[in-house]
Amino acid sequence: MSSCAIIFPKVFQRKPANFSLENLWFNTQLDYHKNARYLLNTTQLSYNAFRSDAYNEQLLNFISKKLGNNTLTRETYKTADGKIIIPFKIEYDLTKENIELLQKTTDLDYVILSKILTPDLINKSKDPQYDSLKYRSGVLAGSVVFFKIFDIKNNNVLIEMSCKSSVYDDEQFNFDTNSYEKDTRISTYKSEDQLIKKSFKRIFSRIE
């Protein structure tokens, strides 16, 4: 709790965060074979975004602890003369072309993919796969984190999970008036950045 909330307890109200973790594939077990090679792809922050972000370090730290030196990134996966082997972008929802290129041009076993969507993107999407993830009105902060490990050689999913986080500005029930009313206190809550990191941690805790 912030120092302001301690000094003015009737002014500030901490809004709780809710998390919902879902297994999208039946397996949660990594391949720990000493020769298994994993590529960590850049986190996709929206449908068409392909850029590095702070969450990749969190992903790399977790995967490296689990798998040791078997984890590579696009920046470290190079030929003997220093050329990047994968110059093309890899989307979370792998295209047929992506898979074929990975199979033909690399010796990788798995690619680790992640995607983060905001409540606004989820609610505006017409894709039916997001229908169950829609946010109701009054959302203050939230995100849906998707995590997937794809088996390149066998052309199928090894692990896939999602974690939805949300903080809502819900009306409070007033027993004196027997009705729901807007709370006049100032709401404090975890930032979307904090929610995303905690969502990743919940996903990591499920992976064996």
PDB file of C-alpha atoms in Angstrom:
ATOM      1  CA  MET A   1       0.000   0.000   0.000  1.00  0.00           C
ATOM      2  CA  SER A   2       1.294   3.490  -0.810  1.00  0.00           C
ATOM      3  CA  SER A   3       2.212   5.979   1.933  1.00  0.00           C
ATOM      4  CA  CYS A   4      -0.625   8.222   0.733  1.00  0.00           C
ATOM      5  CA  ALA A   5      -3.121   5.423   1.302  1.00  0.00           C
ATOM      6  CA  ILE A   6      -1.844   5.025   4.870  1.00  0.00           C
ATOM      7  CA  ILE A   7      -2.117   8.744   5.610  1.00  0.00           C
ATOM      8  CA  PHE A   8      -5.484   9.138   3.869  1.00  0.00           C
ATOM      9  CA  PRO A   9      -7.133   5.709   4.179  1.00  0.00           C
ATOM     10  CA  LYS A  10     -10.605   7.067   3.358  1.00  0.00           C
ATOM     11  CA  VAL A  11      -9.423   8.832   0.203  1.00  0.00           C
ATOM     12  CA  PHE A  12      -7.564   6.037  -1.587  1.00  0.00           C
ATOM     13  CA  GLN A  13      -8.781   2.570  -2.439  1.00  0.00           C
ATOM     14  CA  ARG A  14      -6.606  -0.241  -3.778  1.00  0.00           C
ATOM     15  CA  LYS A  15      -8.371  -2.074  -6.584  1.00  0.00           C
ATOM     16  CA  PRO A  16      -7.622  -5.826  -6.688  1.00  0.00           C
ATOM     17  CA  ALA A  17      -6.270  -7.504  -9.816  1.00  0.00           C
ATOM     18  CA  ASN A  18      -7.827 -10.688 -11.150  1.00  0.00           C
ATOM     19  CA  PHE A  19      -5.953 -13.330 -13.138  1.00  0.00           C
ATOM     20  CA  SER A  20      -7.313 -16.191 -15.215  1.00  0.00           C
ATOM     21  CA  LEU A  21      -4.846 -18.800 -16.500  1.00  0.00           C
ATOM     22  CA  GLU A  22      -5.862 -21.209 -19.250  1.00  0.00           C
ATOM     23  CA  ASN A  23      -4.081 -24.176 -20.800  1.00  0.00           C
ATOM     24  CA  LEU A  24      -4.625 -24.054 -24.554  1.00  0.00           C
ATOM     25  CA  TRP A  25      -2.795 -27.334 -25.105  1.00  0.00           C
ATOM     26  CA  PHE A  26      -2.708 -30.540 -23.069  1.00  0.00           C
ATOM     27  CA  ASN A  27       1.065 -30.568 -22.463  1.00  0.00           C
ATOM     28  CA  THR A  28       2.999 -28.438 -19.938  1.00  0.00           C
ATOM     29  CA  GLN A  29       6.321 -30.310 -20.061  1.00  0.00           C
ATOM     30  CA  LEU A  30       9.431 -28.852 -21.693  1.00  0.00           C
ATOM     31  CA  ASP A  31      11.834 -30.945 -23.747  1.00  0.00           C
ATOM     32  CA  TYR A  32      14.975 -31.152 -21.599  1.00  0.00           C
ATOM     33  CA  HIS A  33      17.003 -33.250 -24.036  1.00  0.00           C
ATOM     34  CA  LYS A  34      20.555 -31.881 -24.017  1.00  0.00           C
ATOM     35  CA  ASN A  35      20.556 -31.396 -27.794  1.00  0.00           C
ATOM     36  CA  ALA A  36      17.151 -29.672 -27.997  1.00  0.00           C
ATOM     37  CA  ARG A  37      17.546 -26.134 -29.365  1.00  0.00           C
ATOM     38  CA  TYR A  38      15.034 -23.381 -28.596  1.00  0.00           C
ATOM     39  CA  LEU A  39      14.699 -19.998 -30.295  1.00  0.00           C
ATOM     40  CA  LEU A  40      13.142 -17.192 -28.231  1.00  0.00           C
ATOM     41  CA  ASN A  41      11.194 -14.921 -30.564  1.00  0.00           C
ATOM     42  CA  THR A  42      10.452 -11.251 -29.855  1.00  0.00           C
ATOM     43  CA  THR A  43       7.219 -10.642 -27.946  1.00  0.00           C
ATOM     44  CA  GLN A  44       4.416  -9.462 -30.213  1.00  0.00           C
ATOM     45  CA  LEU A  45       2.724  -6.477 -28.586  1.00  0.00           C
ATOM     46  CA  SER A  46      -0.227  -6.251 -30.959  1.00  0.00           C
ATOM     47  CA  TYR A  47      -1.552  -7.892 -34.072  1.00  0.00           C
ATOM     48  CA  ASN A  48       1.108  -6.350 -36.329  1.00  0.00           C
ATOM     49  CA  ALA A  49       3.847  -5.265 -33.930  1.00  0.00           C
ATOM     50  CA  PHE A  50       7.295  -6.779 -34.210  1.00  0.00           C
ATOM     51  CA  ARG A  51       9.684  -4.996 -31.880  1.00  0.00           C
ATOM     52  CA  SER A  52      11.794  -5.769 -28.860  1.00  0.00           C
ATOM     53  CA  ASP A  53      10.418  -4.949 -25.421  1.00  0.00           C
ATOM     54  CA  ALA A  54      11.180  -5.330 -21.723  1.00  0.00           C
ATOM     55  CA  TYR A  55       9.274  -8.604 -21.431  1.00  0.00           C
ATOM     56  CA  ASN A  56      11.786 -10.491 -23.577  1.00  0.00           C
ATOM     57  CA  GLU A  57      14.383 -10.233 -20.814  1.00  0.00           C
ATOM     58  CA  GLN A  58      11.888 -11.743 -18.372  1.00  0.00           C
ATOM     59  CA  LEU A  59      11.188 -14.552 -20.846  1.00  0.00           C
ATOM     60  CA  LEU A  60      14.864 -15.167 -21.547  1.00  0.00           C
ATOM     61  CA  ASN A  61      15.729 -15.320 -17.836  1.00  0.00           C
ATOM     62  CA  PHE A  62      13.015 -17.893 -17.173  1.00  0.00           C
ATOM     63  CA  ILE A  63      13.784 -20.056 -20.202  1.00  0.00           C
ATOM     64  CA  SER A  64      17.545 -19.887 -19.622  1.00  0.00           C
ATOM     65  CA  LYS A  65      17.135 -21.061 -16.036  1.00  0.00           C
ATOM     66  CA  LYS A  66      15.021 -23.956 -17.263  1.00  0.00           C
ATOM     67  CA  LEU A  67      17.047 -24.925 -20.315  1.00  0.00           C
ATOM     68  CA  GLY A  68      20.528 -23.476 -19.811  1.00  0.00           C
ATOM     69  CA  ASN A  69      22.494 -22.716 -22.962  1.00  0.00           C
ATOM     70  CA  ASN A  70      19.961 -24.400 -25.244  1.00  0.00           C
ATOM     71  CA  THR A  71      18.109 -21.084 -25.650  1.00  0.00           C
ATOM     72  CA  LEU A  72      18.931 -18.750 -28.536  1.00  0.00           C
ATOM     73  CA  THR A  73      17.553 -15.426 -29.762  1.00  0.00           C
ATOM     74  CA  ARG A  74      17.413 -14.102 -33.306  1.00  0.00           C
ATOM     75  CA  GLU A  75      20.359 -11.859 -32.412  1.00  0.00           C
ATOM     76  CA  THR A  76      22.546 -14.698 -31.102  1.00  0.00           C
ATOM     77  CA  TYR A  77      21.556 -17.362 -33.633  1.00  0.00           C
ATOM     78  CA  LYS A  78      24.171 -16.763 -36.343  1.00  0.00           C
ATOM     79  CA  THR A  79      26.340 -18.542 -38.880  1.00  0.00           C
ATOM     80  CA  ALA A  80      30.053 -19.126 -38.288  1.00  0.00           C
ATOM     81  CA  ASP A  81      30.828 -15.864 -40.116  1.00  0.00           C
ATOM     82  CA  GLY A  82      28.404 -13.850 -37.966  1.00  0.00           C
ATOM     83  CA  LYS A  83      25.355 -13.606 -40.233  1.00  0.00           C
ATOM     84  CA  ILE A  84      21.889 -13.758 -38.666  1.00  0.00           C
ATOM     85  CA  ILE A  85      20.239 -17.004 -39.743  1.00  0.00           C
ATOM     86  CA  ILE A  86      16.638 -15.791 -39.321  1.00  0.00           C
ATOM     87  CA  PRO A  87      16.350 -12.296 -40.871  1.00  0.00           C
ATOM     88  CA  PHE A  88      12.568 -12.565 -41.274  1.00  0.00           C
ATOM     89  CA  LYS A  89       9.867 -11.743 -38.723  1.00  0.00           C
ATOM     90  CA  ILE A  90       8.056 -14.567 -36.948  1.00  0.00           C
ATOM     91  CA  GLU A  91       4.416 -14.023 -35.975  1.00  0.00           C
ATOM     92  CA  TYR A  92       2.767 -15.607 -32.940  1.00  0.00           C
ATOM     93  CA  ASP A  93       0.315 -17.349 -35.230  1.00  0.00           C
ATOM     94  CA  LEU A  94       2.924 -19.017 -37.400  1.00  0.00           C
ATOM     95  CA  THR A  95       2.256 -18.924 -41.106  1.00  0.00           C
ATOM     96  CA  LYS A  96       2.862 -21.936 -43.325  1.00  0.00           C
ATOM     97  CA  GLU A  97       5.735 -20.003 -44.914  1.00  0.00           C
ATOM     98  CA  ASN A  98       7.294 -19.308 -41.485  1.00  0.00           C
ATOM     99  CA  ILE A  99       7.215 -22.985 -40.575  1.00  0.00           C
ATOM    100  CA  GLU A 100       8.688 -24.094 -43.896  1.00  0.00           C
ATOM    101  CA  LEU A 101      11.517 -21.544 -43.658  1.00  0.00           C
ATOM    102  CA  LEU A 102      12.336 -22.621 -40.098  1.00  0.00           C
ATOM    103  CA  GLN A 103      12.368 -26.268 -41.135  1.00  0.00           C
ATOM    104  CA  LYS A 104      14.520 -25.714 -44.221  1.00  0.00           C
ATOM    105  CA  THR A 105      16.992 -23.067 -43.042  1.00  0.00           C
ATOM    106  CA  THR A 106      17.602 -23.902 -39.356  1.00  0.00           C
ATOM    107  CA  ASP A 107      18.608 -26.750 -37.066  1.00  0.00           C
ATOM    108  CA  LEU A 108      16.197 -25.550 -34.371  1.00  0.00           C
ATOM    109  CA  ASP A 109      13.801 -27.860 -32.555  1.00  0.00           C
ATOM    110  CA  TYR A 110      11.438 -25.293 -31.019  1.00  0.00           C
ATOM    111  CA  VAL A 111      10.479 -21.638 -31.284  1.00  0.00           C
ATOM    112  CA  ILE A 112       9.146 -19.795 -28.210  1.00  0.00           C
ATOM    113  CA  LEU A 113       6.425 -17.276 -29.046  1.00  0.00           C
ATOM    114  CA  SER A 114       4.503 -14.738 -26.992  1.00  0.00           C
ATOM    115  CA  LYS A 115       1.877 -12.108 -27.628  1.00  0.00           C
ATOM    116  CA  ILE A 116       0.287  -9.386 -25.498  1.00  0.00           C
ATOM    117  CA  LEU A 117      -3.106  -7.847 -26.281  1.00  0.00           C
ATOM    118  CA  THR A 118      -4.747  -4.937 -24.457  1.00  0.00           C
ATOM    119  CA  PRO A 119      -8.436  -4.849 -23.455  1.00  0.00           C
ATOM    120  CA  ASP A 120      -9.099  -2.392 -26.283  1.00  0.00           C
ATOM    121  CA  LEU A 121      -7.624  -4.737 -28.901  1.00  0.00           C
ATOM    122  CA  ILE A 122      -9.477  -7.732 -27.471  1.00  0.00           C
ATOM    123  CA  ASN A 123     -12.838  -5.942 -27.362  1.00  0.00           C
ATOM    124  CA  LYS A 124     -12.524  -4.507 -30.878  1.00  0.00           C
ATOM    125  CA  SER A 125     -11.383  -7.764 -32.439  1.00  0.00           C
ATOM    126  CA  LYS A 126     -13.865  -9.666 -34.585  1.00  0.00           C
ATOM    127  CA  ASP A 127     -11.786 -12.836 -34.320  1.00  0.00           C
ATOM    128  CA  PRO A 128     -13.970 -15.508 -32.649  1.00  0.00           C
ATOM    129  CA  GLN A 129     -10.979 -16.929 -30.754  1.00  0.00           C
ATOM    130  CA  TYR A 130     -11.108 -13.827 -28.524  1.00  0.00           C
ATOM    131  CA  ASP A 131     -14.859 -13.887 -27.817  1.00  0.00           C
ATOM    132  CA  SER A 132     -14.412 -15.548 -24.417  1.00  0.00           C
ATOM    133  CA  LEU A 133     -11.735 -12.994 -23.445  1.00  0.00           C
ATOM    134  CA  LYS A 134     -13.802  -9.824 -23.895  1.00  0.00           C
ATOM    135  CA  TYR A 135     -13.649  -7.258 -21.081  1.00  0.00           C
ATOM    136  CA  ARG A 136     -16.790  -5.779 -19.562  1.00  0.00           C
ATOM    137  CA  SER A 137     -17.235  -2.047 -18.968  1.00  0.00           C
ATOM    138  CA  GLY A 138     -15.353  -0.344 -16.164  1.00  0.00           C
ATOM    139  CA  VAL A 139     -11.963  -1.910 -16.855  1.00  0.00           C
ATOM    140  CA  LEU A 140      -9.125   0.210 -15.455  1.00  0.00           C
ATOM    141  CA  ALA A 141      -6.225  -1.961 -16.584  1.00  0.00           C
ATOM    142  CA  GLY A 142      -5.649  -5.370 -18.043  1.00  0.00           C
ATOM    143  CA  SER A 143      -3.999  -7.522 -20.681  1.00  0.00           C
ATOM    144  CA  VAL A 144      -4.062 -10.991 -22.161  1.00  0.00           C
ATOM    145  CA  VAL A 145      -0.673 -12.698 -22.409  1.00  0.00           C
ATOM    146  CA  PHE A 146      -0.308 -15.621 -24.801  1.00  0.00           C
ATOM    147  CA  PHE A 147       2.647 -18.019 -24.599  1.00  0.00           C
ATOM    148  CA  LYS A 148       3.423 -20.842 -27.011  1.00  0.00           C
ATOM    149  CA  ILE A 149       6.269 -23.235 -27.777  1.00  0.00           C
ATOM    150  CA  PHE A 150       6.056 -24.668 -31.281  1.00  0.00           C
ATOM    151  CA  ASP A 151       7.743 -27.923 -32.298  1.00  0.00           C
ATOM    152  CA  ILE A 152       9.363 -27.037 -35.628  1.00  0.00           C
ATOM    153  CA  LYS A 153      10.432 -30.502 -36.719  1.00  0.00           C
ATOM    154  CA  ASN A 154       7.113 -32.177 -35.919  1.00  0.00           C
ATOM    155  CA  ASN A 155       5.027 -29.186 -37.017  1.00  0.00           C
ATOM    156  CA  ASN A 156       2.824 -29.008 -33.921  1.00  0.00           C
ATOM    157  CA  VAL A 157       2.392 -27.202 -30.606  1.00  0.00           C
ATOM    158  CA  LEU A 158       4.408 -28.353 -27.584  1.00  0.00           C
ATOM    159  CA  ILE A 159       2.979 -25.938 -24.984  1.00  0.00           C
ATOM    160  CA  GLU A 160       0.415 -23.135 -25.215  1.00  0.00           C
ATOM    161  CA  MET A 161      -1.191 -21.040 -22.453  1.00  0.00           C
ATOM    162  CA  SER A 162      -2.857 -17.693 -21.918  1.00  0.00           C
ATOM    163  CA  CYS A 163      -3.320 -15.513 -18.847  1.00  0.00           C
ATOM    164  CA  LYS A 164      -5.901 -12.740 -18.665  1.00  0.00           C
ATOM    165  CA  SER A 165      -5.523  -9.964 -16.089  1.00  0.00           C
ATOM    166  CA  SER A 166      -8.049  -7.301 -15.191  1.00  0.00           C
ATOM    167  CA  VAL A 167      -8.748  -4.504 -12.739  1.00  0.00           C
ATOM    168  CA  TYR A 168     -12.290  -3.110 -12.698  1.00  0.00           C
ATOM    169  CA  ASP A 169     -13.762   0.090 -11.315  1.00  0.00           C
ATOM    170  CA  ASP A 170     -16.868  -1.606  -9.975  1.00  0.00           C
ATOM    171  CA  GLU A 171     -19.632   0.245  -8.223  1.00  0.00           C
ATOM    172  CA  GLN A 172     -19.961  -0.360  -4.479  1.00  0.00           C
ATOM    173  CA  PHE A 173     -23.159  -1.577  -2.832  1.00  0.00           C
ATOM    174  CA  ASN A 174     -24.612   0.951  -0.374  1.00  0.00           C
ATOM    175  CA  PHE A 175     -26.678  -0.881   2.240  1.00  0.00           C
ATOM    176  CA  ASP A 176     -28.242   2.392   3.430  1.00  0.00           C
ATOM    177  CA  THR A 177     -29.732   3.143   0.013  1.00  0.00           C
ATOM    178  CA  ASN A 178     -29.947  -0.525  -1.038  1.00  0.00           C
ATOM    179  CA  SER A 179     -28.280   0.256  -4.373  1.00  0.00           C
ATOM    180  CA  TYR A 180     -24.937   0.234  -6.182  1.00  0.00           C
ATOM    181  CA  GLU A 181     -23.122   3.564  -6.239  1.00  0.00           C
ATOM    182  CA  LYS A 182     -19.919   4.947  -7.661  1.00  0.00           C
ATOM    183  CA  ASP A 183     -17.125   5.012  -5.098  1.00  0.00           C
ATOM    184  CA  THR A 184     -15.844   8.571  -4.595  1.00  0.00           C
ATOM    185  CA  ARG A 185     -12.411   7.420  -3.435  1.00  0.00           C
ATOM    186  CA  ILE A 186      -9.366   7.607  -5.696  1.00  0.00           C
ATOM    187  CA  SER A 187      -8.574   4.197  -7.131  1.00  0.00           C
ATOM    188  CA  THR A 188      -5.020   2.870  -7.090  1.00  0.00           C
ATOM    189  CA  TYR A 189      -4.107  -0.350  -8.879  1.00  0.00           C
ATOM    190  CA  LYS A 190      -1.317  -2.234 -10.547  1.00  0.00           C
ATOM    191  CA  SER A 191      -0.145  -0.816 -13.869  1.00  0.00           C
ATOM    192  CA  GLU A 192      -0.572  -2.791 -17.083  1.00  0.00           C
ATOM    193  CA  ASP A 193       3.178  -3.384 -17.059  1.00  0.00           C
ATOM    194  CA  GLN A 194       2.924  -4.987 -13.597  1.00  0.00           C
ATOM    195  CA  LEU A 195      -0.087  -7.041 -14.674  1.00  0.00           C
ATOM    196  CA  ILE A 196       1.739  -8.347 -17.750  1.00  0.00           C
ATOM    197  CA  LYS A 197       4.790  -9.392 -15.741  1.00  0.00           C
ATOM    198  CA  LYS A 198       2.611 -11.150 -13.161  1.00  0.00           C
ATOM    199  CA  SER A 199       0.717 -12.914 -15.960  1.00  0.00           C
ATOM    200  CA  PHE A 200       3.992 -14.221 -17.364  1.00  0.00           C
ATOM    201  CA  LYS A 201       4.965 -15.454 -13.886  1.00  0.00           C
ATOM    202  CA  ARG A 202       1.689 -17.362 -13.582  1.00  0.00           C
ATOM    203  CA  ILE A 203       2.314 -19.003 -16.934  1.00  0.00           C
ATOM    204  CA  PHE A 204       5.878 -19.884 -15.957  1.00  0.00           C
ATOM    205  CA  SER A 205       4.677 -21.483 -12.720  1.00  0.00           C
ATOM    206  CA  ARG A 206       2.586 -23.955 -14.736  1.00  0.00           C
ATOM    207  CA  ILE A 207       5.432 -25.089 -17.012  1.00  0.00           C
ATOM    208  CA  GLU A 208       7.249 -28.209 -15.859  1.00  0.00           C
TER     209      GLU A 208
END
